[in-house]
Structures are given as C-alpha cells and as structure tokens.
Short mmCIF file of C-alpha atoms in Angstrom, two decimals:
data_model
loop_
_atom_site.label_atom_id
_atom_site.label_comp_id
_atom_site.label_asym_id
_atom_site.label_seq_id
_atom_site.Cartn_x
_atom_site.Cartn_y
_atom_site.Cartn_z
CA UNK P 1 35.79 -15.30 4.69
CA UNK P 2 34.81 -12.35 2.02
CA UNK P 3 31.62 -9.96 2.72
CA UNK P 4 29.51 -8.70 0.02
CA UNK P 5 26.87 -5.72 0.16
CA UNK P 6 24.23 -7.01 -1.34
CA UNK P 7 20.27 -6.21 -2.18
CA UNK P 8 18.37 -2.90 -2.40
CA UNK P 9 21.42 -1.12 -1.34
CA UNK P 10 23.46 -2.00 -4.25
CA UNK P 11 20.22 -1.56 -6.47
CA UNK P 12 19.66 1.78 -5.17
CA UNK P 13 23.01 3.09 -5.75
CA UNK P 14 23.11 1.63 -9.34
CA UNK P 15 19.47 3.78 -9.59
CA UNK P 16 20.79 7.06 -8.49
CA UNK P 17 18.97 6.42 -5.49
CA UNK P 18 19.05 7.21 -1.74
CA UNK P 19 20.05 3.74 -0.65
CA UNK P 20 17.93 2.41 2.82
CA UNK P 21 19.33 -0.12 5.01
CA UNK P 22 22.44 -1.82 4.11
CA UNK P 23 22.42 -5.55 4.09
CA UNK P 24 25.58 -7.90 3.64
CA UNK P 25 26.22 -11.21 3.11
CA UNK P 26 29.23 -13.57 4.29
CA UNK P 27 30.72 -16.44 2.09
CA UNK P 28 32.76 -18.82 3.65
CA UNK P 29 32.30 -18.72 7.50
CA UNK P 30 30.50 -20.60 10.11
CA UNK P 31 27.86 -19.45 13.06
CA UNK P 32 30.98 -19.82 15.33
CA UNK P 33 33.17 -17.98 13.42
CA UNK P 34 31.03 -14.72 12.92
CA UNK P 35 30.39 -14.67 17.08
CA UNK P 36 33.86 -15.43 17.62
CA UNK P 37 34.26 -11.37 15.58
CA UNK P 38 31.88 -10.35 17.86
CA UNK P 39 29.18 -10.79 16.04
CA UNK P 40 25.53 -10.96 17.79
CA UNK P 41 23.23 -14.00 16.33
CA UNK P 42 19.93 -12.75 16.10
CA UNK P 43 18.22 -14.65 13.02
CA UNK P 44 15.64 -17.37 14.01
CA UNK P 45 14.98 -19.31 10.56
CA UNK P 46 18.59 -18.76 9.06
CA UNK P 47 21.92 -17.38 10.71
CA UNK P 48 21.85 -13.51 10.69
CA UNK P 49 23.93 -11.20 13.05
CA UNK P 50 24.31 -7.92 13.50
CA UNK P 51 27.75 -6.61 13.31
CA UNK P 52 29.40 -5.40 16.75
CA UNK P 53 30.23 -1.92 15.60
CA UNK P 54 27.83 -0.73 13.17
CA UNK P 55 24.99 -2.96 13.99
CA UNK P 56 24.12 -3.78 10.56
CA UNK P 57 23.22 -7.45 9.46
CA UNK P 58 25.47 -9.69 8.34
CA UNK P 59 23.72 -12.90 7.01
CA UNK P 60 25.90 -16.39 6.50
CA UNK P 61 25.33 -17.40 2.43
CA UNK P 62 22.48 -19.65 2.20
CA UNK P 63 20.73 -21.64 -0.32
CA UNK P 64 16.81 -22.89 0.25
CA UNK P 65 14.99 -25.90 -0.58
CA UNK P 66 11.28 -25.84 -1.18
CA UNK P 67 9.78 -28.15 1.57
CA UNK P 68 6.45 -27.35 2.02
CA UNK P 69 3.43 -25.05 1.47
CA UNK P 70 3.51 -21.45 1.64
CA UNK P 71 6.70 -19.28 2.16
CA UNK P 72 7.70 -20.65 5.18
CA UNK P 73 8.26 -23.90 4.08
CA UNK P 74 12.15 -24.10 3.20
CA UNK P 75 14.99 -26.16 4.13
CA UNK P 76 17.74 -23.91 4.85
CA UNK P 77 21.62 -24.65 4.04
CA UNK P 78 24.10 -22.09 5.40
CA UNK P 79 27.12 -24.28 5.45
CA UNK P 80 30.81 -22.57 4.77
CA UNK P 81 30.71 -24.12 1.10
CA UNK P 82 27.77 -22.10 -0.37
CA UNK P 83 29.01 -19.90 -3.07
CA UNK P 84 28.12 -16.00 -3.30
CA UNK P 85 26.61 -17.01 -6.80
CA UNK P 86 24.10 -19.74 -5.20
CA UNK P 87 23.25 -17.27 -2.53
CA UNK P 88 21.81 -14.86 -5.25
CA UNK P 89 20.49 -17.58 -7.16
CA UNK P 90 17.95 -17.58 -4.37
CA UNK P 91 17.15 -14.09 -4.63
CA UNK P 92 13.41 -12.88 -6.65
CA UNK P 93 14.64 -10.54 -8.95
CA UNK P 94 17.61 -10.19 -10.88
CA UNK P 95 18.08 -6.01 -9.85
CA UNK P 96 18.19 -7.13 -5.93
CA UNK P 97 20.66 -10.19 -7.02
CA UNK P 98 23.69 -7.52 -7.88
CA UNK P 99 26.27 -8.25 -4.71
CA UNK P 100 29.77 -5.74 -4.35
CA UNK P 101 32.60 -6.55 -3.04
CA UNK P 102 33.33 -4.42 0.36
CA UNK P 103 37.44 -4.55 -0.04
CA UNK P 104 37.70 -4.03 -3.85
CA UNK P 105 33.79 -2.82 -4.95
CA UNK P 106 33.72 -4.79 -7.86
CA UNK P 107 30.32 -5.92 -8.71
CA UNK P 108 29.69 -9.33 -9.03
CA UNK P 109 26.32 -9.98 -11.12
CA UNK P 110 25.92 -13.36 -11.85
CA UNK P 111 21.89 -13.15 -12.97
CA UNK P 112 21.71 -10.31 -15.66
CA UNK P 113 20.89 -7.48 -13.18
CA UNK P 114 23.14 -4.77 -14.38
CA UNK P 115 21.27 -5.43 -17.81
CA UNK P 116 17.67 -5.36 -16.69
CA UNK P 117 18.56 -2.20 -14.67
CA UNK P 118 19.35 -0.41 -17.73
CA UNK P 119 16.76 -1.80 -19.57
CA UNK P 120 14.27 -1.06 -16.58
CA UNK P 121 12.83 -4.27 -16.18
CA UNK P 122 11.65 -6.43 -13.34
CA UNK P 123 12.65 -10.11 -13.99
CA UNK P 124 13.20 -13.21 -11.72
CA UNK P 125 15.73 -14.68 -11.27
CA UNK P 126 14.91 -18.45 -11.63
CA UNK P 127 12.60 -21.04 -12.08
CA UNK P 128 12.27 -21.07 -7.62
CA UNK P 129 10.53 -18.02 -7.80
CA UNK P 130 7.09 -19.92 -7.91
CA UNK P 131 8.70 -21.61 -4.38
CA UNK P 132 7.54 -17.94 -2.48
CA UNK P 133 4.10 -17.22 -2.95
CA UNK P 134 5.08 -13.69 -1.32
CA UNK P 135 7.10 -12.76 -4.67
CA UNK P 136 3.82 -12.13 -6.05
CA UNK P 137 3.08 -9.15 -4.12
CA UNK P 138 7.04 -8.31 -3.90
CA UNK P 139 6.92 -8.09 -7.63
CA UNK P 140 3.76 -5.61 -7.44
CA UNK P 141 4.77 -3.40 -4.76
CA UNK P 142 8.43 -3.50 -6.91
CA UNK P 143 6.52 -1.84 -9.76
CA UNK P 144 4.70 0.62 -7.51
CA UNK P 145 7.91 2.02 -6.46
CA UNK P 146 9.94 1.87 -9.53
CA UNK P 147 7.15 2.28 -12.13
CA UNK P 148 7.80 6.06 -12.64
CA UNK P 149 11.28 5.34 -13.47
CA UNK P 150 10.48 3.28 -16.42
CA UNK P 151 10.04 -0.43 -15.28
CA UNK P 152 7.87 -2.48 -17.16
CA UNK P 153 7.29 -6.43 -15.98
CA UNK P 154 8.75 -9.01 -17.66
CA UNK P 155 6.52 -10.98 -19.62
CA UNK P 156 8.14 -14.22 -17.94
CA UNK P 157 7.66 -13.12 -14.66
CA UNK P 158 4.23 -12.54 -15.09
CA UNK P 159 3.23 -15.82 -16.44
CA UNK P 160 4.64 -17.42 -13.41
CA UNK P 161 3.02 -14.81 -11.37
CA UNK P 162 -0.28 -16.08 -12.71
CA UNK P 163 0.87 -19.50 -12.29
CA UNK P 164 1.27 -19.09 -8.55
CA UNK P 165 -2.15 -17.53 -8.48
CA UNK P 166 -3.83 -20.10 -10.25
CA UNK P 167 -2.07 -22.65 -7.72
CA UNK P 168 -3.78 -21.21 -4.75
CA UNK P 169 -0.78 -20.71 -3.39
CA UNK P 170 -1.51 -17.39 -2.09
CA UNK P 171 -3.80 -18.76 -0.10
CA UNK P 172 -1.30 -19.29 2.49
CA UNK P 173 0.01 -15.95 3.10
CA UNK P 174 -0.86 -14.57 6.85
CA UNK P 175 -3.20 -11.53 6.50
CA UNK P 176 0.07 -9.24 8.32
CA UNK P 177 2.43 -10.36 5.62
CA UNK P 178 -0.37 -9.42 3.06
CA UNK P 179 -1.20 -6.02 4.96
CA UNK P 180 2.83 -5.23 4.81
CA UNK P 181 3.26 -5.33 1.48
CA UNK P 182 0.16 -3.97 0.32
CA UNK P 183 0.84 -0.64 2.78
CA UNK P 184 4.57 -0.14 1.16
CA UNK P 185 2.84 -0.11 -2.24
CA UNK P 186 -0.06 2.38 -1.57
CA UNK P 187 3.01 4.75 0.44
CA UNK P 188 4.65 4.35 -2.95
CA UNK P 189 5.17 6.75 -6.34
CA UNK P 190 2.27 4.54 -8.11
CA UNK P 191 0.43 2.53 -6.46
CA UNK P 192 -1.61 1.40 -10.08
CA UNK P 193 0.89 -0.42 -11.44
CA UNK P 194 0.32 -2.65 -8.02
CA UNK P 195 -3.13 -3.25 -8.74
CA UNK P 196 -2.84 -3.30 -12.23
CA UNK P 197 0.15 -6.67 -12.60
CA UNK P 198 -2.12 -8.20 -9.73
CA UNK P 199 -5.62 -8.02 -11.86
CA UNK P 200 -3.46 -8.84 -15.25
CA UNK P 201 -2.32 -11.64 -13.49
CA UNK P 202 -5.10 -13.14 -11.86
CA UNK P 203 -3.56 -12.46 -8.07
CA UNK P 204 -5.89 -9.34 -6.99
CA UNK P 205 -8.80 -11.65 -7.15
CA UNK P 206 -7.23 -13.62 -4.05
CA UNK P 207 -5.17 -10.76 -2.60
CA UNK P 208 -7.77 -8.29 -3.03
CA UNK P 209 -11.30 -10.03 -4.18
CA UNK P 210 -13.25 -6.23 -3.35
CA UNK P 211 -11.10 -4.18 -5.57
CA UNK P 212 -10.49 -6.73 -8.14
CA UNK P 213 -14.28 -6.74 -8.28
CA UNK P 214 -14.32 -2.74 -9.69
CA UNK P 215 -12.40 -3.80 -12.93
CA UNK P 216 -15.14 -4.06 -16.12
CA UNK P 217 -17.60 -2.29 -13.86
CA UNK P 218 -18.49 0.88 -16.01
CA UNK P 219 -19.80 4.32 -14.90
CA UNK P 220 -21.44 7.47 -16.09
CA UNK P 221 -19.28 8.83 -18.69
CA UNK P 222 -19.99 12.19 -18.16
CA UNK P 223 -18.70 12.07 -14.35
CA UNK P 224 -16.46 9.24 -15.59
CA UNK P 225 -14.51 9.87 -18.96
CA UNK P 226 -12.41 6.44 -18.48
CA UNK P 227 -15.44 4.61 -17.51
CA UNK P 228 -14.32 1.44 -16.01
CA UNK P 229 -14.39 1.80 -12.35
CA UNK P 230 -11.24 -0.13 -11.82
CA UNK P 231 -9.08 2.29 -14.07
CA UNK P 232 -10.97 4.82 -11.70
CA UNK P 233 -9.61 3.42 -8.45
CA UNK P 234 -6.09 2.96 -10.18
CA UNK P 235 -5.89 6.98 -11.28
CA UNK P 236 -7.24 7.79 -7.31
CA UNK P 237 -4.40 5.30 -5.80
CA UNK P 238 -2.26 7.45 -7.88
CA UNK P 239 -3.72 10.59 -7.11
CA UNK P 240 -3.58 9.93 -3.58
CA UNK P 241 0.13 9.05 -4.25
CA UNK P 242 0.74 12.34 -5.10
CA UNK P 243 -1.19 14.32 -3.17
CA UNK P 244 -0.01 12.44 0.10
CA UNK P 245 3.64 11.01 -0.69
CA UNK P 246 4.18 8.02 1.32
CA UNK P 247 1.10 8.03 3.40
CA UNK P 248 -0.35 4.65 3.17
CA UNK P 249 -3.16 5.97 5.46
CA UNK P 250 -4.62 8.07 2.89
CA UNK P 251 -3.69 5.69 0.50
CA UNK P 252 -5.82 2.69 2.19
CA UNK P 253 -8.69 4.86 1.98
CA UNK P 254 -8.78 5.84 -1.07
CA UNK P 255 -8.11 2.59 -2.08
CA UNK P 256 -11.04 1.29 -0.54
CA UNK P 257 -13.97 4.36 -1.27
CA UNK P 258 -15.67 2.85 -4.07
CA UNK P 259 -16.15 -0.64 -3.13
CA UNK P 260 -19.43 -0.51 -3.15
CA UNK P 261 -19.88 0.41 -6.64
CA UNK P 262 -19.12 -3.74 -7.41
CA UNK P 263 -22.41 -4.71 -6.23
CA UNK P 264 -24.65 -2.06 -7.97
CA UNK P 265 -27.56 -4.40 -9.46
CA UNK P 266 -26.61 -4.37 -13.09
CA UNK P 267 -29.83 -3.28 -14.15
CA UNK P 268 -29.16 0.05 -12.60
CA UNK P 269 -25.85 0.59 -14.63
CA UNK P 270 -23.79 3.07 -15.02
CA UNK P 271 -25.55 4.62 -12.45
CA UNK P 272 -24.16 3.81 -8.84
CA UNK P 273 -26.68 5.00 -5.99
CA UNK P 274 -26.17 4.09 -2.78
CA UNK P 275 -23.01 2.81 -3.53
CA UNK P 276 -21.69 4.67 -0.41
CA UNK P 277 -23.73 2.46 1.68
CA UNK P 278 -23.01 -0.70 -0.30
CA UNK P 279 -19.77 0.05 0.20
CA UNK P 280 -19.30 -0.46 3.48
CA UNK P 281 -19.74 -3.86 3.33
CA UNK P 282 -16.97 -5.43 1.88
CA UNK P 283 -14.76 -2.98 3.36
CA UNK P 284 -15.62 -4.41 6.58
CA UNK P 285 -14.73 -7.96 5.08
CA UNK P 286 -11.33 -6.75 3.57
CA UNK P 287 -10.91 -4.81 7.18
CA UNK P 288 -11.29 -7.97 8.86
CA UNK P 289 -9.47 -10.60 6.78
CA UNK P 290 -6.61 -8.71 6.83
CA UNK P 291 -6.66 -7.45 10.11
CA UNK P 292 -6.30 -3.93 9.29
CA UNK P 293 -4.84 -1.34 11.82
CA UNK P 294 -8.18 0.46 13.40
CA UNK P 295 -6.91 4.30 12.64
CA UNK P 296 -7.25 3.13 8.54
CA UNK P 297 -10.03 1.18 8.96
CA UNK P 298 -12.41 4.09 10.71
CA UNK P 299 -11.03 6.57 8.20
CA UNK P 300 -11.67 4.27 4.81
CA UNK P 301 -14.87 3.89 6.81
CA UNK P 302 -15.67 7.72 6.86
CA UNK P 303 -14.34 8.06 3.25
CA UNK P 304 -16.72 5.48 1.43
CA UNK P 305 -19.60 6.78 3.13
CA UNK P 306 -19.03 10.21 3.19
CA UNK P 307 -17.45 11.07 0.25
CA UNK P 308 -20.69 12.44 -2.15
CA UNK P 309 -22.03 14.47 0.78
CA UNK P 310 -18.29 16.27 0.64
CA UNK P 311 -18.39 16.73 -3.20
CA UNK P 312 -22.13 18.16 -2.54
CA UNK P 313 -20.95 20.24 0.66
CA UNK P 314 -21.84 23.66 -0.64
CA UNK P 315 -25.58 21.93 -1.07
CA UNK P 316 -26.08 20.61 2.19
CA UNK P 317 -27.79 22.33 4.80
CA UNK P 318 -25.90 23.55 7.60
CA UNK P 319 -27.04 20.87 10.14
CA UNK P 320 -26.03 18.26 7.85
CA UNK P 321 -22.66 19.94 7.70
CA UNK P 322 -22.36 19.05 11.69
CA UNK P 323 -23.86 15.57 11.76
CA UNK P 324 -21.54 15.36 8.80
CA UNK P 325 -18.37 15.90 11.15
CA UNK P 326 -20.16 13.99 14.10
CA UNK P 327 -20.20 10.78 12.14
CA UNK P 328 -16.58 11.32 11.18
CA UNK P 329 -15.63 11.85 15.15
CA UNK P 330 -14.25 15.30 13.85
CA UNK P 331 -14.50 16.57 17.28
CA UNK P 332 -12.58 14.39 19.52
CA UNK P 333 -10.58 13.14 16.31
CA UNK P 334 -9.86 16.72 13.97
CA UNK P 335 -7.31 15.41 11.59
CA UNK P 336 -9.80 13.05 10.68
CA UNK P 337 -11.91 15.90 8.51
CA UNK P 338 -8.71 16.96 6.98
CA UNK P 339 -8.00 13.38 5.97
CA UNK P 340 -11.26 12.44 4.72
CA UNK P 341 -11.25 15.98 3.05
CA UNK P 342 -7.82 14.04 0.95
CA UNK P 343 -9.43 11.44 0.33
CA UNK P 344 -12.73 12.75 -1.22
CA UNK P 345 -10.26 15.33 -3.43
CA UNK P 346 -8.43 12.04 -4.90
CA UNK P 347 -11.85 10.43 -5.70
CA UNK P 348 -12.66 13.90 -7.89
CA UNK P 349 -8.96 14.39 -9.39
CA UNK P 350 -8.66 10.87 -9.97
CA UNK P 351 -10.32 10.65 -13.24
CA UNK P 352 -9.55 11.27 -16.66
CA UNK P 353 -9.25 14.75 -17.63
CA UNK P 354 -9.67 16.15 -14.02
CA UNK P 355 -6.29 15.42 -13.25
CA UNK P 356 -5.42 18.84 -12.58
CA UNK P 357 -9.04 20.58 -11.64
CA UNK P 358 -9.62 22.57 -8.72
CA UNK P 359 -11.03 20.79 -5.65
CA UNK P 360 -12.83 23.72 -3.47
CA UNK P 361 -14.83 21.54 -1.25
CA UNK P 362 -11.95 20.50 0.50
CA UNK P 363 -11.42 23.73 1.67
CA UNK P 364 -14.43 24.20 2.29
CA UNK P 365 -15.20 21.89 4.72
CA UNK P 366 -12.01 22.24 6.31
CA UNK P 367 -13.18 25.98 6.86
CA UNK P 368 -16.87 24.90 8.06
CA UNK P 369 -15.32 22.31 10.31
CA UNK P 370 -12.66 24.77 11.96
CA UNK P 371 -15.93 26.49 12.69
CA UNK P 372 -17.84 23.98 14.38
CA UNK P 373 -14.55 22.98 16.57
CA UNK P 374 -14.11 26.57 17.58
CA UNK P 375 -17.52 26.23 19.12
CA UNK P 376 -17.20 24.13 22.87
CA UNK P 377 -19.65 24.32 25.90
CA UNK P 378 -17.84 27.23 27.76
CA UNK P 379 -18.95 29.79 25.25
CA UNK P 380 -22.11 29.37 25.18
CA UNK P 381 -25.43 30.32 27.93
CA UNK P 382 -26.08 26.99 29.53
CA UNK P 383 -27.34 28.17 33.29
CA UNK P 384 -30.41 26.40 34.28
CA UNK P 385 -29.82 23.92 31.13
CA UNK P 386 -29.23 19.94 32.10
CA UNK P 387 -28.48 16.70 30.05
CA UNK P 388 -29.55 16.90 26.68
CA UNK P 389 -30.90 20.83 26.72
CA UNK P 390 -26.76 21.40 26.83
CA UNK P 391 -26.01 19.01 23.95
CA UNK P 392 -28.56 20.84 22.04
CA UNK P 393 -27.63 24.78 22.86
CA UNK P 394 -23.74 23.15 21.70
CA UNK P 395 -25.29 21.74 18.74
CA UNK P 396 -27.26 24.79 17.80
CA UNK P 397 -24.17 27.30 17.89
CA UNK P 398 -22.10 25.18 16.03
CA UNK P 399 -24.83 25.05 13.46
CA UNK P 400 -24.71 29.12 13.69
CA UNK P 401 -20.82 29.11 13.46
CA UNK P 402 -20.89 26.67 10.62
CA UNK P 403 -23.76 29.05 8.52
CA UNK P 404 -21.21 32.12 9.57
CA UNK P 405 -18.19 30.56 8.19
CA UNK P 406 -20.17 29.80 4.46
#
C-alpha cells in the first residue's frame, strides 16, 4: 500500500499558495484493508475514509467509466490493481493531476502539470473530460480564482467546453450543484473570467440564460465608455470582487442588478429606462431555477431595483429617502442598506475609466439611514395617538432626522 497527497493541495503548494484541505489517495489496498488501520468508510458512490488520527480523507485509487447521462452516471472501479497514474488520468485538469509521495515527496506528474503550472495554463487532462458536464463550470470558476495569477484557458479545453454545451449536457446538472460553483466563483479574485470562458464558449447561455443575455447589448457611452452591457457586468463582478473579497453575497447581487437592461425594446437603445423594473423579472426566474438561498435573493432584489434612486440620493426628497429604506427592510434588516449601498458603488466603479472614482452616495445613505434607525417609537409624543396616527408621527420624525443628517 503507498499514499499519495494529491489535488489542490499539491497545486497550491507548487503556487506559493496557502494550501486548503488536504486530500490523499491510496494505491494498492482494499475497503477491508483501510478499516482494518482504523480507517472510518464514509464515501457513498466510491470508497473514501477518513483517517483515524487526523481525520483527513483517504480515497482508494479509482478509475470511472462513463455510463450514463449527466455527472452521476459512472461506473466506478476501485480494485487494489488501479495504478496512481490511472487514478489521475481521471482527474479534469492537468494542475490538480500532480500527486506526492508522503514517505519520499517526490512528485509524480504523469499529465504535464508541472509544465502548465509554469506556463499558467488550465488544460484537461484527457479526452473523458466531456464525460462530466460539471467540468464546465469547474474550468470557469478555476479561472476566476487563478486568473490574476496569469492563467489563460487552453484553447483545447475550450473547444470541448463548447462541445459539452452544444450537447445539452448541462442540462442535467441539479440547480445546487450549479448554485455551488457559481457562488465559489463570484467569492473569487475575478469573477469575469467566469462569465467571460462561459459566454466564449457557448455554456452561460444554459448556465446563466439572464446574464448571457447582457453581452452585445450596448449603452449610453457617455455613462458607459465600454458600452456593451455584458463587459459592464464583467468589470462590476470584478469590482465587487474587490471591494468585498470573498463575499459571494455581494457578489450575487451585483451579478444580477442589470438584468433588466436585456429586454429594453431595441427601439429605445442605448437608453435603458425602467430597466430597474424590468429587471426584476428574470431575476426572479434565475432565483427560482436555481433555488437561490433567500438572504441573496431579497438583497439582488433590493439592488436591481434600487440602485438609480441610490446614485440619485442627494436628489431625492427626504421621504423618498425613508420609503427608500422601507422597501429594502432597512429597519428590521440594517446591514441590508450597507449591502445594497456595495452593491450600487460596484455598478458606478464598474465601468471603464471610473475604476478608481469616488462613490459619495454610499456614504451618504449610510449616514441618512443611521438617521432614520436612530429614530424608534419611544422618542417620540404618541399619547392619545392609536394605530396608524403612531406609524405616521414615527414616519414623520424619521423624515425630520433624515433632512437633519443631509
């Protein structure tokens, strides 16, 4: 029996990076062997166990055989005889097929990995790639993450990319399997390069249909220097990347704030009014087909409709201002104004040239909001008031605070 480290750790380290969970495979030993060690079996669709001291997984070398639709449908060997080289044969890309030896660390790299590593590319292993419809997205989120180090897609691996898209293979992908890797991209360094090997490769159109939509769609070039409305979305993924490092809540919604600019009637290009409205729309559909979590639904919500009234803030009256936060739920749910407040700056910063502009309605609302929240019941006259005439006295002073706080 011999036990390799194998995967992202060994990719990571090769990277200079902080490896994450450390994953190992075992060549050469049987189900009864491993929980003979003390070993605990825990893997359902191939042997896996976790290892009795460290807890870590140890996973019997395996080979799969393609045996129906979708990427559940494999035939899974995991006899003693499987070599460490057919293991990561298996494997999508050649940088996550690099194994190390745990008693000598000698790297074994039968696929080219160590090369595309230093030649920062993202390459497949083999022809079985187009077996996992998944590796599509894997491949995208890949370049979200490692994009800002230098990794460009191999031209290979995107043709077969848009070969599994044209297959309507990822039709069979289960909206939570969808939802997980499209959350690790937008919590990664740049989320573009995500949406931008999907649409090249024909796979946003069935992942995505909504956002795919935006690419081609142009805008007012004054507002809008790059124009297309899909390049648009890209620089705000990427602004909201930076902004918000690893928050894929802030990421969905500004993913999702211009959707509505896809169905303006074309005779009213590049202008986009009541896009905000339109919007909301087809973020319900995406919400629902995906089966979005409810906390980045209602915010993507807030942010697609609201976000021109929080560029205009400093021109809306101050009553607006408070039905403003009302609609958002700003007073039983605060940190949704801040959020939303994000979100609207990466709609104004992502575009070309404002990269690095100043963004005071954020703080301005957050200021106007604090306001309003200082505001409750308690403090103000309600004796011989009932029902609505106290709803309205609260209203009013918040309205006052709010017109203080300008």
């Amino acid at each position: 029996m011999k036990i390799y480290l194998v995967g992202g750790a060994v990719r990571d380290a090769l990277l200079g990076l902080q490896p994450g969970d450390r994953d190992w495979v075992v060549v050469g030993s049987t189900q009864a062997d491993m929980e003979a060690r003390g070993f605990k079996a825990v893997g359902k669709d191939f042997p896996v166990f976790l290892h009795p001291d460290t807890g870590e997984e140890h996973a019997l070398a395996r080979t799969e055989r393609k045996s129906g639709r979708g990427y559940r449908g494999f035939v899974v060997d995991a006899a003693p005889s499987v070599t460490l080289e057919e293991d990561l044969q298996r494997r999508d890309f050649t940088i996550n097929a690099i194994a190390r030896d745990e008693s000598s660390g000698e790297l074994v790299d039968p696929w080219g990995g160590l090369r595309d590593i230093e030649q920062r590319v993202l390459r497949h292993v083999g022809p079985a790639f187009v077996e996992d419809p998944l590796r599509v997205l894997r491949a995208a989120r890949f370049l979200a993450r490692f994009a800002p180090l230098g990794f460009t897609l191999a031209p290979e691996t995107a043709a077969l990319m848009r070969q599994i898209a044209d297959s309507g293979e990822l039709d069979a992908l289960v909206p939570e399997r969808i939802w997980q890797e499209l959350r690790k991209a937008l919590a990664s360094a740049q989320p573009s390069a995500f949406l931008r090997s999907l649409h090249a490769t024909g796979a946003l159109a069935a992942i995505l249909p909504e956002v795919d939509a935006l690419y081609g769609v142009p805008q007012r070039a004054e507002f809008h220097p790059e124009v297309d409305t899909g390049v648009h979305q890209e620089m705000v993924s990427d602004m909201a990347a930076q902004l918000a490092p690893g928050d894929d809540l802030i990421g969905f919604a500004a993913l999702t704030h211009d959707l509505g600019k896809a169905l303006t009637p074309h005779d009213e290009l590049p202008r986009h009014i009541m896009h905000e409205q339109r919007g909301l729309k087809p973020l319900a559909a995406l919400c629902e087909r995906l089966k979005i979590p409810t906390d980045h639904r209602q915010l993507a919500e807030a942010a697609c409709r609201e976000h021109l009234n929080v560029h205009c803030i400093d021109e809306l009256h101050d009553a607006t201002v408070l039905e403003l936060i009302s609609r958002c739920d700003g007073f039983r749910r605060p940190e949704r104004i801040a959020q939303m407040a994000l979100v609207c700056e990466c709609d104004k910063r992502g575009r070309l040239g404002f990269e690095d502009s100043d963004y005071p309605q954020r703080a301005t609302l957050l200021r106007l909001h604090a306001a309003a929240l200082a505001v409750n019941a308690r403090d103000i006259a309600t004796e011989g008031l009932k029902g609505p005439a106290i709803g309205e006295a609260l209203a009013k002073a918040r309205v006052g605070a709010i017109a203080a706080a300008r």
